[in-house]
Coordinates of C-alpha atoms in Angstrom, one line a residue:
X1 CA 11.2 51.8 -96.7
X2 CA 13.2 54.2 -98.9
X3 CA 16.2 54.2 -100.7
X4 CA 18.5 55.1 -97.8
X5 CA 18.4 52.0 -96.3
X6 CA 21.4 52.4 -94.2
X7 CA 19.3 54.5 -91.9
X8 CA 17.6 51.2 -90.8
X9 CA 20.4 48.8 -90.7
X10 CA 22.5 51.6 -88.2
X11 CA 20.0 49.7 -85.4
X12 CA 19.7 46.8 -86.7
X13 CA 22.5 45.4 -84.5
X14 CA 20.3 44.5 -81.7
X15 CA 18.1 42.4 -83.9
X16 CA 18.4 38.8 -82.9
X17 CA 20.3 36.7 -85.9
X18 CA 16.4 35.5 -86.9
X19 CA 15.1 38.7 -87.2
X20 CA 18.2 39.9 -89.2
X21 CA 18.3 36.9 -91.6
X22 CA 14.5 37.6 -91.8
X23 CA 14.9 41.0 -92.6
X24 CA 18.3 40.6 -95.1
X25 CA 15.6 38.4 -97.3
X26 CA 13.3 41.0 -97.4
X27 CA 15.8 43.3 -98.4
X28 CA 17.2 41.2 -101.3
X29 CA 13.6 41.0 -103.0
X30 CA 13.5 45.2 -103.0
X31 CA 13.1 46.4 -106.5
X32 CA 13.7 49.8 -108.2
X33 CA 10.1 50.3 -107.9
X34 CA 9.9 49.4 -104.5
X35 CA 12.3 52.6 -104.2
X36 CA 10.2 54.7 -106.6
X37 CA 7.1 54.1 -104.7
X38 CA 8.4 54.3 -101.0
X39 CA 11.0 57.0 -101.4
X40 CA 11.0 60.6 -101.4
X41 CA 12.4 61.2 -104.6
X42 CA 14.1 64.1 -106.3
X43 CA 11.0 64.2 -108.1
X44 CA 8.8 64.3 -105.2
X45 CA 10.9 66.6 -102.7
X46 CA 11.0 70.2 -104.2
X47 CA 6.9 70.4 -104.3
X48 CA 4.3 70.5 -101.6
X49 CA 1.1 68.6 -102.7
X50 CA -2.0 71.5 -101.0
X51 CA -5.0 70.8 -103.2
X52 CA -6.6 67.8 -105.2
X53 CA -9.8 67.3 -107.3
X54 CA -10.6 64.0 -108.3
X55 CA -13.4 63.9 -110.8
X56 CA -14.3 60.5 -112.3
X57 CA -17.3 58.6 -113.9
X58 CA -17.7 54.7 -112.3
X59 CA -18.6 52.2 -115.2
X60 CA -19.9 49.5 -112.7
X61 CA -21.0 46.8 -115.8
X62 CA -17.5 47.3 -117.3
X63 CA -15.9 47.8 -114.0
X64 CA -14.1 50.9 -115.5
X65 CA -13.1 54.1 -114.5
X66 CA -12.7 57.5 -116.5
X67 CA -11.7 60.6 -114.9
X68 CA -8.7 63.6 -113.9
X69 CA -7.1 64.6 -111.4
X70 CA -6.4 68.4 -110.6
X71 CA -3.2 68.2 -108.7
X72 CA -2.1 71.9 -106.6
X73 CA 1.4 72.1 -105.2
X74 CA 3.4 75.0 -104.1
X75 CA 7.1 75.0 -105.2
X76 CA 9.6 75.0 -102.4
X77 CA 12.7 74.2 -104.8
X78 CA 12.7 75.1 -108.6
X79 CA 12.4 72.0 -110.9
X80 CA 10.8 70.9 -113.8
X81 CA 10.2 67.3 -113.2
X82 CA 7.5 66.0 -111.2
X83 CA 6.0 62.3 -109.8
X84 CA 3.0 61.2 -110.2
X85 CA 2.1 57.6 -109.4
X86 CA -0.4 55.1 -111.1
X87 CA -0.4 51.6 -111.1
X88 CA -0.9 49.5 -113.8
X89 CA -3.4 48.3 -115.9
X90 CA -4.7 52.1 -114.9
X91 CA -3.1 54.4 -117.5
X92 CA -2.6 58.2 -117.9
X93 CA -4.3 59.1 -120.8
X94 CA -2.6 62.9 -120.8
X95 CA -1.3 65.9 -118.0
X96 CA -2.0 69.1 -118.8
X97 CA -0.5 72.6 -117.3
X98 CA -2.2 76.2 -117.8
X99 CA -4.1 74.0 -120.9
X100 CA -0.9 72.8 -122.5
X101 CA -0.5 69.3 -123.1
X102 CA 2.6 67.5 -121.3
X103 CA 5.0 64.9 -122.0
X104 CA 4.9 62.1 -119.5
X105 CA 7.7 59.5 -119.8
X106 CA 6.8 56.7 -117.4
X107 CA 8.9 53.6 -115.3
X108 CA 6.7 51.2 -114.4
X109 CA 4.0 52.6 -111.7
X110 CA 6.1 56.0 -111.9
X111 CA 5.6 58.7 -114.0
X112 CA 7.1 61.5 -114.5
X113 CA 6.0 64.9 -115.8
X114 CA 8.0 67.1 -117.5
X115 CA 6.6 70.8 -117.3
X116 CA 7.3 73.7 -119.4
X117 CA 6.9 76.5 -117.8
X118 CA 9.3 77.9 -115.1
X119 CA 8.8 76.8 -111.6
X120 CA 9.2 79.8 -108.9
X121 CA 10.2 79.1 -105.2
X122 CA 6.6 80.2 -103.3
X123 CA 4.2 79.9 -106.4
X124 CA 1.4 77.3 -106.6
X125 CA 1.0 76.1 -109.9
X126 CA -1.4 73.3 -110.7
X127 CA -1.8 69.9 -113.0
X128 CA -4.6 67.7 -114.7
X129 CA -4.1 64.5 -114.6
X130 CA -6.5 62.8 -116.6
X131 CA -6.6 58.6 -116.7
X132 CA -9.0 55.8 -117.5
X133 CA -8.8 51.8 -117.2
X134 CA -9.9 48.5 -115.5
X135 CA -8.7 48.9 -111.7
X136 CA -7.4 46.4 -110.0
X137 CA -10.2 44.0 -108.8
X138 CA -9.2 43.5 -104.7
X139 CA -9.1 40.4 -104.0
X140 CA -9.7 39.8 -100.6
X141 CA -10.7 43.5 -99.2
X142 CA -9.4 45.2 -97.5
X143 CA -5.8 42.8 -96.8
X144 CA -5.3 43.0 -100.4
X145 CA -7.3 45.8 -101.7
X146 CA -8.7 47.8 -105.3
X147 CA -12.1 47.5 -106.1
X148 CA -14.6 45.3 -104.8
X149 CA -17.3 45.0 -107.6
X150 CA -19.9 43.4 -105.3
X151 CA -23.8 43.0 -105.7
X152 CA -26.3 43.2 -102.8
X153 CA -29.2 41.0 -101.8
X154 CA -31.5 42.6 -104.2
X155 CA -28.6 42.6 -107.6
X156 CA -28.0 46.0 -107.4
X157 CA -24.3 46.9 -107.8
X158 CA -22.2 47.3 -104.5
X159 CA -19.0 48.5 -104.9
X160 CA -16.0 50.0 -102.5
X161 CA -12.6 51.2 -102.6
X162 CA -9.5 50.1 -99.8
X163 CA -5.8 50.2 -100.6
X164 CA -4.3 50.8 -97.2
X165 CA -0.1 49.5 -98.2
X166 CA -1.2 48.9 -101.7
X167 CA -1.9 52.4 -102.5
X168 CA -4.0 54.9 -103.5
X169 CA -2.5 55.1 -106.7
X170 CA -3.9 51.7 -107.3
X171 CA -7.2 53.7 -109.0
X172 CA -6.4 57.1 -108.8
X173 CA -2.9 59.4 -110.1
X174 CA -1.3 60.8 -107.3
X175 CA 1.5 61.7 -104.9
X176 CA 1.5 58.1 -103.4
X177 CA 4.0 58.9 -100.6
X178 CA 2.8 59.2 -97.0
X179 CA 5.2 61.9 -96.2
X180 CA 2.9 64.7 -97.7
X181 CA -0.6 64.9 -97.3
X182 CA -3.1 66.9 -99.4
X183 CA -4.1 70.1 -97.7
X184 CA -7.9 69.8 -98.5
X185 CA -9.6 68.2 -101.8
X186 CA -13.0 67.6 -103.3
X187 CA -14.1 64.5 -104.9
X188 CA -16.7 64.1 -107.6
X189 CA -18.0 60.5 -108.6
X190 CA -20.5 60.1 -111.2
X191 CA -22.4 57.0 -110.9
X192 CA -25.7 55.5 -112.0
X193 CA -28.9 57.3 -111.0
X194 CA -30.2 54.4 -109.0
X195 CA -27.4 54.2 -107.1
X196 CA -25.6 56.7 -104.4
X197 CA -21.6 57.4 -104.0
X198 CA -20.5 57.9 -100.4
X199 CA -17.0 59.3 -100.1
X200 CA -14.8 61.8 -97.7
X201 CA -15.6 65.0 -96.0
X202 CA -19.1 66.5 -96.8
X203 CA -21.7 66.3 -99.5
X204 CA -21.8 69.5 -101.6
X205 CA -24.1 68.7 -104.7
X206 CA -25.6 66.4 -106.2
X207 CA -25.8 66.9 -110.4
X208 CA -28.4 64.7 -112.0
X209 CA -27.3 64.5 -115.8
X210 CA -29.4 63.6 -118.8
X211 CA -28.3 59.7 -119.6
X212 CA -29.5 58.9 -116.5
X213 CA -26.2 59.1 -114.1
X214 CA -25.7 61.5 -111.2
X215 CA -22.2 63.1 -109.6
X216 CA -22.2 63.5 -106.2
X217 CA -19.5 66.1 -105.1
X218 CA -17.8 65.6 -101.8
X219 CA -15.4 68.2 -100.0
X220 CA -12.8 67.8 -97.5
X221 CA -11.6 70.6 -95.6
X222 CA -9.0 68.7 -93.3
X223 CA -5.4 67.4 -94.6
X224 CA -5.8 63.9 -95.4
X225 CA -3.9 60.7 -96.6
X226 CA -4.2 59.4 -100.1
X227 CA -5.6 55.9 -98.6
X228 CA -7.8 57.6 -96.6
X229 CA -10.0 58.7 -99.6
X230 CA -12.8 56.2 -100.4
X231 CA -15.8 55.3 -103.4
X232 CA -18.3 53.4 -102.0
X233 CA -21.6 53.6 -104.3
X234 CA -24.5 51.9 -103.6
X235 CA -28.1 51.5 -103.4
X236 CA -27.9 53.6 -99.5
X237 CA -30.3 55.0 -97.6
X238 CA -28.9 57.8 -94.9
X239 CA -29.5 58.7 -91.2
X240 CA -27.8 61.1 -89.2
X241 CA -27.7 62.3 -85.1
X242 CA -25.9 65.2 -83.5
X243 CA -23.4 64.5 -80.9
X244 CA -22.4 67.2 -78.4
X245 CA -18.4 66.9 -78.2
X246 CA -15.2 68.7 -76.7
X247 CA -15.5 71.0 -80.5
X248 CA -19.1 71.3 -80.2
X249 CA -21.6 69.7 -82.6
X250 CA -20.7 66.8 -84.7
X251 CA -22.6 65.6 -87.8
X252 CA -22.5 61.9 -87.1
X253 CA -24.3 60.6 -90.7
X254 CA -24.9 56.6 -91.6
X255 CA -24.8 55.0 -94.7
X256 CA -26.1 51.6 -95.2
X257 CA -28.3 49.4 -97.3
X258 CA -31.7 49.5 -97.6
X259 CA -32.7 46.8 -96.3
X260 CA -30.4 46.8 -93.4
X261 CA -31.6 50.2 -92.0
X262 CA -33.5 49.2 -88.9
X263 CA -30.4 47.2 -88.0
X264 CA -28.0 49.9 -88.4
X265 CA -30.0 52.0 -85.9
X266 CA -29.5 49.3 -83.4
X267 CA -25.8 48.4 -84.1
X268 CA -24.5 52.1 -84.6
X269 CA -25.3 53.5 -81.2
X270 CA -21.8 52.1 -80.6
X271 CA -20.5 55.6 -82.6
X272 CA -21.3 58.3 -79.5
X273 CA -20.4 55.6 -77.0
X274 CA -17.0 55.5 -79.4
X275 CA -16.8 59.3 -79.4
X276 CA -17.6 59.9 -75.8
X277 CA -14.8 57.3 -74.2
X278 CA -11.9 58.4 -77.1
X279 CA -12.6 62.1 -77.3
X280 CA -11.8 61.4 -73.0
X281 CA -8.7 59.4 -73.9
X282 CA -7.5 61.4 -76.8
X283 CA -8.6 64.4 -77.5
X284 CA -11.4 66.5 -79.3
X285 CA -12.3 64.4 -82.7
X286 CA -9.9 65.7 -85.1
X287 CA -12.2 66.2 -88.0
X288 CA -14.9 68.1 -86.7
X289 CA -14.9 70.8 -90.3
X290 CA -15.4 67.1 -92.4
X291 CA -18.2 65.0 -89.9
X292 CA -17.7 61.5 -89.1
X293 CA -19.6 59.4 -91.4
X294 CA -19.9 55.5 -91.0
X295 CA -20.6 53.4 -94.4
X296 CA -21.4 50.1 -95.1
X297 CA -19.4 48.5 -97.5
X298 CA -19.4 44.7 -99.1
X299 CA -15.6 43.9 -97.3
X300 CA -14.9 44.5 -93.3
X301 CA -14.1 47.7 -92.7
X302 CA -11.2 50.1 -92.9
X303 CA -10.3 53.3 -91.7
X304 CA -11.3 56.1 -94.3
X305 CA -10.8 59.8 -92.5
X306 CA -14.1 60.8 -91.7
X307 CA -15.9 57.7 -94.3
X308 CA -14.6 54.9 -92.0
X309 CA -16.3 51.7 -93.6
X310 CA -18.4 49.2 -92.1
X311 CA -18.8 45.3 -93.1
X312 CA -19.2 43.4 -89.1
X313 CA -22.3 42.2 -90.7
X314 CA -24.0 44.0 -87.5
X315 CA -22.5 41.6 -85.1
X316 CA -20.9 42.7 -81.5
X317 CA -16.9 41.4 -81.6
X318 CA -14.8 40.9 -84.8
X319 CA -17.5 38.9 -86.7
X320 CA -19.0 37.8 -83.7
X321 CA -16.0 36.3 -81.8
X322 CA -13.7 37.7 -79.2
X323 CA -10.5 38.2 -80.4
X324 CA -9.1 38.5 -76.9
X325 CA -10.6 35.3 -75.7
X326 CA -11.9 36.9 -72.2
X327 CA -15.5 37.9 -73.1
X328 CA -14.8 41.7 -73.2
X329 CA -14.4 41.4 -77.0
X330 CA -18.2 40.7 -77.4
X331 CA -19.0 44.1 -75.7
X332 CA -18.2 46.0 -78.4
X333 CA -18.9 46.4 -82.5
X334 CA -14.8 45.6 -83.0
X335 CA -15.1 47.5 -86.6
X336 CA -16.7 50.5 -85.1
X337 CA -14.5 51.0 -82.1
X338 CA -11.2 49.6 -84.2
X339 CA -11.4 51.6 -87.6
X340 CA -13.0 55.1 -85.8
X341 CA -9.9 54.9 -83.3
X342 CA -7.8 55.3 -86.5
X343 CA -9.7 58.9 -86.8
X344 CA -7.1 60.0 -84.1
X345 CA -4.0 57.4 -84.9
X346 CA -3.6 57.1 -88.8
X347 CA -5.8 59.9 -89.7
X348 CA -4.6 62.7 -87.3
X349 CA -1.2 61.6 -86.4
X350 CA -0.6 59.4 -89.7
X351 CA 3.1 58.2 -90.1
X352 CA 5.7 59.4 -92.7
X353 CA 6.6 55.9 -94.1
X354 CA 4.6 53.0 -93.5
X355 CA 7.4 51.2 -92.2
X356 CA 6.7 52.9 -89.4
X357 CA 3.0 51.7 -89.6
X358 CA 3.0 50.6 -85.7
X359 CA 2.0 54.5 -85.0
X360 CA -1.5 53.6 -86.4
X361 CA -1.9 50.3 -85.7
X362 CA -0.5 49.9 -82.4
X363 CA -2.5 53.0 -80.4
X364 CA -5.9 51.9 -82.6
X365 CA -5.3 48.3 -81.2
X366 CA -4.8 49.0 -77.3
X367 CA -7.7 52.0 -77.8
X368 CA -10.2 48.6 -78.0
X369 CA -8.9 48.1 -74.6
X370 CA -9.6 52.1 -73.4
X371 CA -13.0 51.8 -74.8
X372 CA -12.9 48.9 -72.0
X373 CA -11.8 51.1 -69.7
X374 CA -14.2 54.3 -70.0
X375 CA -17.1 52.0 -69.8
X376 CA -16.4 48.5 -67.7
X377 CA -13.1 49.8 -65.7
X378 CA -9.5 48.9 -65.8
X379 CA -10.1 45.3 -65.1
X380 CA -11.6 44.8 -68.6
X381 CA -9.1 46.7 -70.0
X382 CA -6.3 45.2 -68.8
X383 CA -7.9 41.3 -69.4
X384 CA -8.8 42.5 -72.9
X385 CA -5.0 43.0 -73.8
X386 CA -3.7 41.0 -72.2
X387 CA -5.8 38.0 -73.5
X388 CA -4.7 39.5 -77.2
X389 CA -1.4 38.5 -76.7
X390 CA -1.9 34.9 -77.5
X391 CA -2.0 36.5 -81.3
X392 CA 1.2 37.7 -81.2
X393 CA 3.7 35.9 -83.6
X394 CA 7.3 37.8 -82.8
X395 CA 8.1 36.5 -86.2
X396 CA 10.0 39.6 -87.5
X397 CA 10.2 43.7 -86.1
X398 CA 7.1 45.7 -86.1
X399 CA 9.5 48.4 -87.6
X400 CA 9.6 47.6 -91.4
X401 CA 12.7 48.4 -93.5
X402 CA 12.5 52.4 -94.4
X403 CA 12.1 53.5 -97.8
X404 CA 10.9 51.2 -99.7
X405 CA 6.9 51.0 -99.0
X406 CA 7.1 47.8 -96.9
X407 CA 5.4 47.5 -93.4
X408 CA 6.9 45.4 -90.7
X409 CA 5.0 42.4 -88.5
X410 CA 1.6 41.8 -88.3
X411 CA 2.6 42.1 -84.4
X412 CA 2.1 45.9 -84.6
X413 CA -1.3 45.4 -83.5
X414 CA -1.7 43.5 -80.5
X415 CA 2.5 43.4 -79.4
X416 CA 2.5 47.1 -79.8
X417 CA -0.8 47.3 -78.0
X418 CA 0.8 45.2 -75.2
X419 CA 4.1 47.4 -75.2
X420 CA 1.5 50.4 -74.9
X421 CA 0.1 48.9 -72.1
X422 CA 3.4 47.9 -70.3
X423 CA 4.3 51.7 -70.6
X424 CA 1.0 52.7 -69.1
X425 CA 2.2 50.6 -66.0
X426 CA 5.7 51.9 -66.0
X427 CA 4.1 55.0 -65.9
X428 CA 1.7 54.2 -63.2
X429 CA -0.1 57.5 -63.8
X430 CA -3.4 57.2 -65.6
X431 CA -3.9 61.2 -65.2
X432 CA -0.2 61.3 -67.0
X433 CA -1.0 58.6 -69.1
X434 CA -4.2 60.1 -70.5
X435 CA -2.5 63.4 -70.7
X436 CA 0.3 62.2 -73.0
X437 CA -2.3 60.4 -75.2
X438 CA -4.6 63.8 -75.2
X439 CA -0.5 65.4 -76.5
X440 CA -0.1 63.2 -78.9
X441 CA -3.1 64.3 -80.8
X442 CA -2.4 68.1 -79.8
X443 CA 0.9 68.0 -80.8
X444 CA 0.9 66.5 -83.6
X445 CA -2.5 67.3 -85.3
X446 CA -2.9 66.9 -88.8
X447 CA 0.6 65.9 -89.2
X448 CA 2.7 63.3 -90.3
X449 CA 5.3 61.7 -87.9
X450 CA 8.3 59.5 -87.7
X451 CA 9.0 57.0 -84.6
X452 CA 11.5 59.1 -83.0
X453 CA 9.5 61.8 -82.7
X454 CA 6.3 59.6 -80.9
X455 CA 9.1 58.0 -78.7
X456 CA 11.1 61.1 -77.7
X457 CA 7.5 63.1 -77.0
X458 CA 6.3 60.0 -74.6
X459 CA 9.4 59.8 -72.9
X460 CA 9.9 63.5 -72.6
X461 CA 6.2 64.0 -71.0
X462 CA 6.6 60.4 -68.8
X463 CA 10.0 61.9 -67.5
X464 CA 11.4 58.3 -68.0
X465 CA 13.8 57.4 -70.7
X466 CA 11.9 54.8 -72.7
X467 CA 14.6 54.1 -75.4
X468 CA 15.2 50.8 -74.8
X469 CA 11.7 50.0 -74.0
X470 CA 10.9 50.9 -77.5
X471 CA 13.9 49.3 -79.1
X472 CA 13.3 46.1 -77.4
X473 CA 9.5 46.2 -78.8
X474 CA 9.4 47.4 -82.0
X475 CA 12.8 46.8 -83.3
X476 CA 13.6 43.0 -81.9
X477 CA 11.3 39.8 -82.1
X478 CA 12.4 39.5 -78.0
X479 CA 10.3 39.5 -75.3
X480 CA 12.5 40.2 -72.0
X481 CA 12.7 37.3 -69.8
X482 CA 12.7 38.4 -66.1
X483 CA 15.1 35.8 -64.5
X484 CA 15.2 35.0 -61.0
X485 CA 16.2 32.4 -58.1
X486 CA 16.4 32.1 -54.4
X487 CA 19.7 32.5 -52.3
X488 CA 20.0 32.0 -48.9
X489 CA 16.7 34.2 -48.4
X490 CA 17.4 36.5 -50.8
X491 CA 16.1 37.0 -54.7
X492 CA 18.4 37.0 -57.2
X493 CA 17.2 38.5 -60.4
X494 CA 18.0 40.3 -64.0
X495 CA 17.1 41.0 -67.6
X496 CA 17.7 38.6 -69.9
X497 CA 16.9 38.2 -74.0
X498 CA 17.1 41.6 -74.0
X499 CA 18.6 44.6 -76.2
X500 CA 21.6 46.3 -74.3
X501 CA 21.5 48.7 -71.7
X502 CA 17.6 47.6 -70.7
X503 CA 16.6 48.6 -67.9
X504 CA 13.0 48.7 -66.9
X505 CA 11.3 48.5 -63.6
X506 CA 8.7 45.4 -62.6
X507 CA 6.1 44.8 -60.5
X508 CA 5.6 41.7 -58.2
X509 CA 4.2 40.4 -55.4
X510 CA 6.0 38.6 -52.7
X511 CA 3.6 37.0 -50.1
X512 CA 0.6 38.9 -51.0
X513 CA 3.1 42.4 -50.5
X514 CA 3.5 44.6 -53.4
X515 CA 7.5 45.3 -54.7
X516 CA 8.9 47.2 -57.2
X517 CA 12.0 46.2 -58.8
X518 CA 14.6 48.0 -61.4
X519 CA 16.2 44.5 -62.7
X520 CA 18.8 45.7 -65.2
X521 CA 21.1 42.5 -67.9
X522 CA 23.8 41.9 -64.3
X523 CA 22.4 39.9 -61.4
X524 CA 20.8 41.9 -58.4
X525 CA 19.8 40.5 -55.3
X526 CA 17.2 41.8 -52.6
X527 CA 16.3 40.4 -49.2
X528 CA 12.7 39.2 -49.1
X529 CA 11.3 36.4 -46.7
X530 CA 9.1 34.2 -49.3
X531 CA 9.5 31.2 -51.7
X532 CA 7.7 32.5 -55.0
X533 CA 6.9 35.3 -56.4
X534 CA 3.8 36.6 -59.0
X535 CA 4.8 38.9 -61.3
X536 CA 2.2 41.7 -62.7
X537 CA 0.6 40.3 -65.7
X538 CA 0.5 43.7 -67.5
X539 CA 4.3 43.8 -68.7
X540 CA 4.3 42.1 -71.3
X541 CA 7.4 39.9 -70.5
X542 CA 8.3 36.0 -69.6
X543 CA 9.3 34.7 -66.5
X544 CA 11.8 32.1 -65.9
X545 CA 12.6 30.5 -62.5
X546 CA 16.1 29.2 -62.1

């Protein structure tokens, strides 16, 4: 999703003719500010973002915004241009550098500050950033996200942020690349004194001023990523528990209407059932300096690091239904369990360009069936994703094109959750398997990632070359059809509709016995007594009889 777009098309020869026409006419609507936005520029590259404080007042009868941004950064290359993104109809207002105003010429939702003083390899300098305007209003949160200028029950103002793909620089200046997180950063939101902002990391103060507004000031400790940060400002009421985890003590702290708080007791005891069954699959809970906090918002939820938002209307599933069609769905708060398993895959390990978006999405969508797992057994988990994949489209890769902020399929979620799956059965270790998930998150905490590195570390600690497993998943709309027939009483069989040089073992049963095969593209043959044969239902593959 950057510039270099050759870097994507070197694979893109085992696309199927579909897939590439699909992705050609993506590529042909690509604009210069697709570019700006999703690569790492010149003007990006030679600073390392470590510190942000956004401080802004929330106007929610004008729906307007006023406010700066103090942007740190250590200088790894001498320059004296810098990016900062905003998008329009927000406006910078004026940047400002050891109290000396800046010029700021801009292109589009780019904008570029030109400093004055000298830049020196290994200092950190700072900016202010100050902006103001009418933020885009989301339209339908959080799929296509801004503000949501909501009211509750009683007409008090209700109103959240979400800008997962769109950006954070949708309301607030920033580097909006994923690439570089902020080291740590505090917030401050001043909003009416009837009313409460919830947002990342811990509360710190609370400043009452005299025209009858209040700032709360947040502080996050952890790295995080510029969607991650969240406003949500309503008329809350808070509880809190303690749960004892791998770290120690965790500050779990709710946020939720008022009149919703007896409900809210009920519905969040999901949370320590969450953190007992993912700190087991995954690791210690990565934010443990920052709490986890779980707020009710007027849209469905999304993943904020250590704010994760909350709108199942208190209902077990996704809004009540089963999105795997097998009953398992309805055992679970789906929001809960989905957007608090993006703690460890989007918030810990978060990707360096969302074309590679599948790293979050994929892991958070089979982690609904581990949940399963911990607390109903691997028959639940298993029917759970495999009754998913009746959502799967295969319309284009789950790989996006690089460089250019543009995500691939849908299919990330439940085809990637089935290729997770398929691995955990090639694998046929669940000690192993948990122990690569559990390394995943060790070693790669707090960081951002590319595919190649999650592919070469699972394959490395699985001790099984999974190249072309991964290639045929995430970078084809193929599913591999496992061909057979019957020759004088022996089983003929291969790969077919696959990328070259698959090769992936398969179980099946023959007459009630248990056989493993290694089918590869050429035709094998094996001599087993029997007529039919059942293949295991958790590769996610077709089957075709000849």
């Amino acid at each position: 999703m950057r510039r270099y777009i050759l870097s994507f098309l070197l694979f893109s020869a085992s696309f199927s003719i579909t897939a590439q026409k699909s992705l050609f006419k993506h590529l042909n609507t690509f604009s210069k500010q697709d570019s700006l936005r999703g690569s790492i520029t010149p003007e990006r590259i030679w600073w390392d973002l470590t510190y942000y404080h956004l401080d802004i007042s929330v106007d929610p009868g004008k729906k307007f915004i006023k406010g700066k941004n103090e942007v740190k950064y250590k200088v790894i290359t001498p320059s004296s241009v810098l990016q900062i993104d905003l998008q329009h109809p927000m406006q910078i207002t004026k940047v400002t550098q050891n109290g000396k105003e800046l010029v700021v010429k801009s292109e589009g939702n780019a904008h570029f500050i030109h400093l004055k003083e000298k830049q020196k390899k290994g200092k950190t300098n700072s900016i202010i950033v100050y902006y103001e305007g009418f933020p885009k209003v989301a339209v339908n949160a959080p799929w296509d996200g801004g503000f949501s200028w909501k009211k509750d029950l009683k007409g008090n103002h209700f109103i959240a942020t979400s800008c997962q793909g769109l950006g954070a620089s949708v309301w607030w200046p920033n580097k909006d690349h994923m690439y570089d997180e902020v080291d740590s950063m505090d917030i401050s939101v001043r909003v009416p004194s009837n009313l409460m902002n919830v947002s990342n990391g811990r509360l710190q103060k609370v400043e009452k001023h005299e025209n009858n507004t209040t700032t709360y000031h947040w502080s996050v400790k952890n790295p995080i990523n510029n969607y991650g940060v969240n406003v949500n400002i309503g008329d809350y009421v808070h509880f809190s528990e303690k749960y004892a985890g791998e770290d120690g003590e965790l500050d779990l702290d709710y946020y939720v209407l008022r009149d919703n708080l007896e409900e809210a007791k009920e519905q969040f005891k999901d949370v320590p059932k969450m953190l007992k069954a993912f700190e087991h699959w995954f690791g210690k809970y990565p934010f443990y300096e920052d709490g986890y906090k779980l707020v009710e918002v007027p849209y469905l939820g999304m993943e904020h690091q250590s704010s994760v938002t909350y709108g199942n209307k208190y209902l077990k599933g996704y809004l009540g239904s089963d999105l795997s069609g097998t009953g398992w769905g309805l055992k679970f708060d789906f929001i809960i369990i989905h957007e608090s398993g993006h703690e460890w895959f989007a918030n810990n390990i978060t990707n360096k360009d969302i074309a590679d978006m599948w790293i979050h999405e994929s892991f958070t969508a089979y982690s609904e069936s581990l949940f399963l797992d911990y607390y109903y057994g691997k028959k639940a988990s298993s029917e759970y994703v495999i009754g998913t994949r009746k959502s799967i489209a295969n319309d284009i890769p789950i790989i996006g094109p690089y460089h250019v902020n543009k995500e691939g399929s849908g299919d990330m979620y439940y085809k990637g959750a089935n290729m997770l799956h398929t691995i955990r059965y090639l694998i046929c270790n669940d000690k192993k398997w948990r122990k690569i998930l559990r390394g995943l998150n060790k070693e790669f905490y707090h960081k951002t990632v590319t595919t190649k590195e999650i592919e070469d570390y699972i394959s490395k600690k699985s001790k099984m070359n999974l190249s072309k497993v991964f290639d045929q998943y995430l970078r084809t709309v193929k599913v591999p059809v496992f061909e057979y027939k019957w020759k004088e009483g022996k089983l003929l069989y291969r790969w077919n509709n696959v990328v070259k040089g698959f090769k992936m073992p398969l179980k099946i049963k023959v007459n009630n016995s248990k056989v493993i095969l290694e089918p590869t593209e050429e035709w094998q043959e094996k001599k087993i007594k029997g007529k039919d044969i059942v293949i295991d239902k958790n590769f996610y593959v077709e089957v075709k009889k000849i």
